[in-house]
Amino acid sequence: MTRSAQETFFRAFHASHPAVTSRIFSGGQNTGGRSSYELLRDEIAGAGRVLDLACGDGFLLDLLAAAGHQAVGIDLSSTDLALAKQRSATAVEGRAQQLPFADHAFDAGVSHMAFMLMTDIDQVAAELARVLRPGGQLSLVLSGTSGTADRGEARTLFGKLLRETLSEVPAEQRLSPLGDKRTRTRAGLDEILGAAGFGPVQWRTEEIDFSGSLDQVWDFVSSVYNLFPLSAAASSALKTAFYTEAPALARPDGRIPLVFPIHLASTRTVHKGQ
């Protein structure tokens, strides 16, 4: 998918699903009781100027500001940016491949569940290196690789049903792969960021628990981009199949298990001469 086509898709999706990322991900917790947003916030030590790349509705900007940072966001979605400004957050519309900021304008940069979706990722990395000060920190939350937490949970079931649905729909209802597959591994991320002027990536995986009622679990799994191009009939059939099969997964307390793995990656720009 070209950058232009992808940007059009993302704008349309987020216009139809305002604040979907923060609504979905703010409710999950790791074993220590922290959401993926809180884990990302806590990666940034010391108050400073922080850029939130693909800031959405400004949920993370609020967390950063409360922690004492001067936080600025940028996003493609005018719908989500309007919500961010209602929070009194500082956010602008723009592209990650051409950031509208001066060189060395920020002490740190963060991005939550977005970096792995972007086109022209090498240019994005170069822009991030440009706007961060020497020694500035970059921390990312990335979608975990498939299979990390597949233990007969709702995520496994939904993936199976989605694949079955997509195999039966016309090609125009199937979303082309998003992003650069190198962002899915530490080695690939090192390749991208190293070439842009960052040091070796520190990388860890966290499992975020989104277990809940049938409606809550469906709300999470159905937020994936792949459902957006589906016809109403295909979406309805997928939901019916999930609601039929998922109750069998329920624990004794009635909650349906769903664990979503994320990768938390951090690095710093390398000082010249190092």
Short mmCIF file of C-alpha atoms in Angstrom, two decimals:
data_model
loop_
_atom_site.label_atom_id
_atom_site.label_comp_id
_atom_site.label_asym_id
_atom_site.label_seq_id
_atom_site.Cartn_x
_atom_site.Cartn_y
_atom_site.Cartn_z
CA MET A 1 0.00 0.00 0.00
CA THR A 2 1.37 3.41 -0.96
CA ARG A 3 1.86 6.09 1.65
CA SER A 4 -1.00 8.14 0.19
CA ALA A 5 -3.41 5.18 0.17
CA GLN A 6 -2.40 4.21 3.70
CA GLU A 7 -2.86 7.75 5.02
CA THR A 8 -6.33 7.88 3.43
CA PHE A 9 -7.18 4.55 5.06
CA PHE A 10 -5.98 5.61 8.52
CA ARG A 11 -7.83 8.92 8.36
CA ALA A 12 -11.06 7.15 7.40
CA PHE A 13 -10.63 4.46 10.06
CA HIS A 14 -9.99 6.90 12.89
CA ALA A 15 -12.80 9.19 11.74
CA SER A 16 -15.10 6.17 12.18
CA HIS A 17 -13.39 4.98 15.38
CA PRO A 18 -12.36 8.11 17.33
CA ALA A 19 -10.07 7.48 20.32
CA VAL A 20 -10.19 3.73 19.66
CA THR A 21 -6.56 3.04 20.57
CA SER A 22 -6.65 4.71 23.97
CA ARG A 23 -10.11 3.30 24.72
CA ILE A 24 -8.91 -0.23 24.02
CA PHE A 25 -5.36 -0.21 25.36
CA SER A 26 -5.82 1.91 28.48
CA GLY A 27 -7.89 -0.86 30.05
CA GLY A 28 -5.29 -3.65 29.91
CA GLN A 29 -2.62 -4.28 32.54
CA ASN A 30 0.59 -6.26 32.87
CA THR A 31 1.30 -8.40 35.92
CA GLY A 32 2.47 -5.26 37.74
CA GLY A 33 -0.83 -3.47 37.14
CA ARG A 34 0.40 -1.01 34.51
CA SER A 35 -1.08 -0.35 31.08
CA SER A 36 1.04 -0.21 27.94
CA TYR A 37 0.69 3.58 28.06
CA GLU A 38 2.00 3.71 31.62
CA LEU A 39 4.90 1.42 30.73
CA LEU A 40 5.85 3.75 27.89
CA ARG A 41 5.53 6.87 30.06
CA ASP A 42 7.77 5.31 32.70
CA GLU A 43 10.52 4.67 30.15
CA ILE A 44 11.18 8.41 29.96
CA ALA A 45 13.23 9.51 32.97
CA GLY A 46 13.61 13.16 33.93
CA ALA A 47 11.35 15.99 32.87
CA GLY A 48 11.94 17.30 29.37
CA ARG A 49 10.54 18.01 25.92
CA VAL A 50 8.85 14.88 24.57
CA LEU A 51 7.39 14.20 21.13
CA ASP A 52 4.49 11.73 20.94
CA LEU A 53 4.48 10.36 17.40
CA ALA A 54 0.97 9.34 16.30
CA CYS A 55 -0.52 10.77 19.48
CA GLY A 56 -4.14 10.00 18.65
CA ASP A 57 -6.60 11.59 21.05
CA GLY A 58 -3.85 12.71 23.44
CA PHE A 59 -4.22 10.08 26.15
CA LEU A 60 -0.46 9.56 26.43
CA LEU A 61 0.16 13.31 26.20
CA ASP A 62 -1.88 13.71 29.39
CA LEU A 63 0.18 11.05 31.17
CA LEU A 64 3.43 12.67 30.06
CA ALA A 65 2.30 16.14 31.13
CA ALA A 66 1.24 14.83 34.54
CA ALA A 67 4.74 13.35 34.91
CA GLY A 68 6.26 16.80 34.38
CA HIS A 69 7.17 16.64 30.69
CA GLN A 70 6.57 19.29 28.05
CA ALA A 71 4.74 17.00 25.65
CA VAL A 72 3.87 17.71 22.01
CA GLY A 73 1.95 15.33 19.77
CA ILE A 74 1.60 14.81 16.04
CA ASP A 75 -0.94 12.69 14.17
CA LEU A 76 -2.60 12.25 10.78
CA SER A 77 -6.15 12.07 12.13
CA SER A 78 -7.92 15.42 12.42
CA THR A 79 -10.70 13.60 14.29
CA ASP A 80 -8.40 12.37 17.04
CA LEU A 81 -6.44 15.63 17.11
CA ALA A 82 -9.66 17.52 17.86
CA LEU A 83 -10.12 15.25 20.88
CA ALA A 84 -6.52 15.82 21.94
CA LYS A 85 -7.04 19.58 21.87
CA GLN A 86 -10.14 19.18 24.04
CA ARG A 87 -7.72 17.80 26.64
CA SER A 88 -5.71 21.04 26.26
CA ALA A 89 -2.89 18.98 24.80
CA THR A 90 -0.44 20.52 22.34
CA ALA A 91 -0.78 18.54 19.11
CA VAL A 92 -0.42 19.20 15.40
CA GLU A 93 -1.44 17.44 12.22
CA GLY A 94 1.41 16.08 10.16
CA ARG A 95 3.38 13.16 8.78
CA ALA A 96 6.03 11.15 10.55
CA GLN A 97 8.07 11.13 7.35
CA GLN A 98 8.35 14.94 7.40
CA LEU A 99 8.14 16.23 10.94
CA PRO A 100 7.36 19.98 11.21
CA PHE A 101 9.88 20.56 14.01
CA ALA A 102 13.36 22.05 14.24
CA ASP A 103 16.51 19.97 14.62
CA HIS A 104 17.16 18.80 18.20
CA ALA A 105 13.79 20.18 19.35
CA PHE A 106 13.09 17.29 21.77
CA ASP A 107 14.80 15.44 24.58
CA ALA A 108 12.82 12.28 23.95
CA GLY A 109 10.33 10.71 21.57
CA VAL A 110 7.65 8.09 22.16
CA SER A 111 5.18 6.22 20.00
CA HIS A 112 2.46 3.82 21.12
CA MET A 113 1.30 1.06 18.75
CA ALA A 114 2.05 3.08 15.61
CA PHE A 115 5.70 2.85 14.52
CA MET A 116 5.25 -0.69 13.13
CA LEU A 117 2.37 0.51 10.90
CA MET A 118 4.18 3.34 9.11
CA THR A 119 5.34 3.41 5.50
CA ASP A 120 8.82 4.68 4.54
CA ILE A 121 10.02 3.67 7.99
CA ASP A 122 13.66 4.51 7.28
CA GLN A 123 12.63 8.11 6.59
CA VAL A 124 10.57 8.15 9.80
CA ALA A 125 13.62 6.97 11.76
CA ALA A 126 15.79 9.64 10.13
CA GLU A 127 13.28 12.34 11.04
CA LEU A 128 13.13 11.15 14.64
CA ALA A 129 16.93 11.25 14.86
CA ARG A 130 16.88 14.77 13.43
CA VAL A 131 14.40 16.24 15.90
CA LEU A 132 15.91 14.56 18.98
CA ARG A 133 18.87 16.15 20.70
CA PRO A 134 22.19 14.26 20.77
CA GLY A 135 21.75 11.50 23.31
CA GLY A 136 17.95 11.89 23.16
CA GLN A 137 15.84 8.87 23.96
CA LEU A 138 13.36 7.09 21.71
CA SER A 139 10.92 4.58 23.25
CA LEU A 140 8.31 2.59 21.33
CA VAL A 141 5.45 0.25 22.15
CA LEU A 142 5.08 -2.23 19.30
CA SER A 143 2.60 -4.99 18.66
CA GLY A 144 3.90 -8.33 19.90
CA THR A 145 4.69 -11.13 17.50
CA SER A 146 2.07 -13.76 16.86
CA GLY A 147 2.24 -16.79 19.08
CA THR A 148 3.77 -15.09 22.12
CA ALA A 149 0.65 -15.47 24.21
CA ASP A 150 -1.49 -17.86 22.14
CA ARG A 151 -2.66 -20.31 24.77
CA GLY A 152 -6.15 -21.16 23.58
CA GLU A 153 -7.42 -17.67 24.35
CA ALA A 154 -9.84 -15.34 22.60
CA ARG A 155 -7.08 -13.80 20.49
CA THR A 156 -6.28 -17.20 18.98
CA LEU A 157 -9.95 -17.89 18.26
CA PHE A 158 -10.49 -14.49 16.69
CA GLY A 159 -7.42 -14.89 14.49
CA LYS A 160 -8.71 -18.21 13.20
CA LEU A 161 -12.18 -16.83 12.47
CA LEU A 162 -10.77 -13.71 10.82
CA ARG A 163 -8.57 -15.78 8.51
CA GLU A 164 -11.57 -17.89 7.55
CA THR A 165 -13.62 -14.78 6.85
CA LEU A 166 -10.92 -13.12 4.77
CA SER A 167 -10.46 -16.26 2.68
CA GLU A 168 -14.07 -15.99 1.52
CA VAL A 169 -14.44 -12.26 0.80
CA PRO A 170 -13.55 -10.36 -2.41
CA ALA A 171 -10.00 -9.05 -2.74
CA GLU A 172 -11.13 -5.44 -2.25
CA GLN A 173 -12.24 -6.32 1.29
CA ARG A 174 -8.81 -7.62 2.27
CA LEU A 175 -6.44 -5.08 3.74
CA SER A 176 -2.92 -5.03 2.33
CA PRO A 177 -0.14 -5.60 4.90
CA LEU A 178 0.68 -2.47 6.88
CA GLY A 179 4.14 -1.28 7.85
CA ASP A 180 7.61 -2.76 7.57
CA LYS A 181 8.14 -6.32 8.80
CA ARG A 182 11.57 -5.36 10.19
CA THR A 183 9.82 -3.54 13.04
CA ARG A 184 8.57 -6.91 14.35
CA THR A 185 11.98 -8.02 15.64
CA ARG A 186 14.79 -6.51 17.67
CA ALA A 187 17.30 -7.19 14.89
CA GLY A 188 15.10 -5.52 12.32
CA LEU A 189 14.51 -2.50 14.53
CA ASP A 190 18.26 -2.22 15.17
CA GLU A 191 18.78 -2.19 11.40
CA ILE A 192 16.27 0.62 10.88
CA LEU A 193 17.27 2.78 13.82
CA GLY A 194 21.00 2.12 13.64
CA ALA A 195 21.15 3.44 10.09
CA ALA A 196 19.39 6.60 11.25
CA GLY A 197 21.89 7.33 14.02
CA PHE A 198 20.52 5.51 17.05
CA GLY A 199 22.38 3.14 19.35
CA PRO A 200 21.51 -0.51 20.05
CA VAL A 201 17.90 -1.14 21.00
CA GLN A 202 16.93 -2.33 24.46
CA TRP A 203 14.01 -4.68 23.97
CA ARG A 204 11.60 -6.50 26.24
CA THR A 205 8.22 -8.16 25.91
CA GLU A 206 5.28 -7.54 28.23
CA GLU A 207 2.00 -9.43 28.29
CA ILE A 208 -1.01 -7.17 28.73
CA ASP A 209 -4.18 -8.78 30.07
CA PHE A 210 -7.46 -7.70 28.45
CA SER A 211 -9.59 -10.56 29.76
CA GLY A 212 -13.22 -9.67 30.39
CA SER A 213 -16.81 -10.25 29.42
CA LEU A 214 -17.75 -11.44 25.94
CA ASP A 215 -18.68 -7.89 24.91
CA GLN A 216 -15.42 -6.46 26.31
CA VAL A 217 -13.27 -9.04 24.56
CA TRP A 218 -15.09 -8.56 21.27
CA ASP A 219 -14.62 -4.80 21.60
CA PHE A 220 -10.87 -5.35 21.79
CA VAL A 221 -10.39 -7.91 19.02
CA SER A 222 -12.79 -6.21 16.63
CA SER A 223 -10.77 -2.98 16.74
CA VAL A 224 -8.20 -4.41 14.31
CA TYR A 225 -7.79 -2.60 11.02
CA ASN A 226 -8.63 -5.72 8.98
CA LEU A 227 -12.33 -5.47 9.85
CA PHE A 228 -12.74 -1.95 8.48
CA PRO A 229 -12.86 -2.86 4.75
CA LEU A 230 -15.27 -5.78 5.33
CA SER A 231 -18.88 -5.57 4.23
CA ALA A 232 -21.56 -5.33 6.90
CA ALA A 233 -22.59 -8.91 6.13
CA ALA A 234 -19.05 -10.27 6.53
CA SER A 235 -18.50 -8.33 9.76
CA SER A 236 -21.80 -9.55 11.17
CA ALA A 237 -21.01 -13.17 10.29
CA LEU A 238 -17.61 -12.90 11.96
CA LYS A 239 -19.16 -11.45 15.12
CA THR A 240 -21.80 -14.18 15.20
CA ALA A 241 -19.17 -16.89 14.88
CA PHE A 242 -17.07 -15.32 17.65
CA TYR A 243 -20.05 -14.95 20.00
CA THR A 244 -20.95 -18.58 19.35
CA GLU A 245 -17.50 -20.04 20.06
CA ALA A 246 -15.87 -17.68 22.57
CA PRO A 247 -18.08 -18.51 25.61
CA ALA A 248 -16.51 -21.98 25.71
CA LEU A 249 -13.21 -20.28 26.63
CA ALA A 250 -14.62 -18.62 29.75
CA ARG A 251 -12.92 -19.16 33.10
CA PRO A 252 -14.87 -20.16 36.23
CA ASP A 253 -15.34 -16.45 37.02
CA GLY A 254 -17.01 -15.94 33.64
CA ARG A 255 -14.19 -13.85 32.17
CA ILE A 256 -12.89 -14.80 28.75
CA PRO A 257 -9.06 -14.85 28.68
CA LEU A 258 -7.27 -12.53 26.30
CA VAL A 259 -3.58 -11.65 26.59
CA PHE A 260 -1.94 -9.31 24.09
CA PRO A 261 1.86 -9.20 23.93
CA ILE A 262 3.67 -5.94 23.29
CA HIS A 263 7.33 -5.15 22.71
CA LEU A 264 8.83 -2.18 24.52
CA ALA A 265 11.90 -0.86 22.68
CA SER A 266 14.20 1.98 23.78
CA THR A 267 17.33 3.53 22.32
CA ARG A 268 19.19 6.85 22.16
CA THR A 269 20.65 8.96 19.42
CA VAL A 270 24.40 8.45 19.25
CA HIS A 271 26.65 11.44 19.84
CA LYS A 272 28.83 12.31 16.88
CA GLY A 273 32.25 10.78 17.22
CA GLN A 274 31.02 7.77 19.17
#
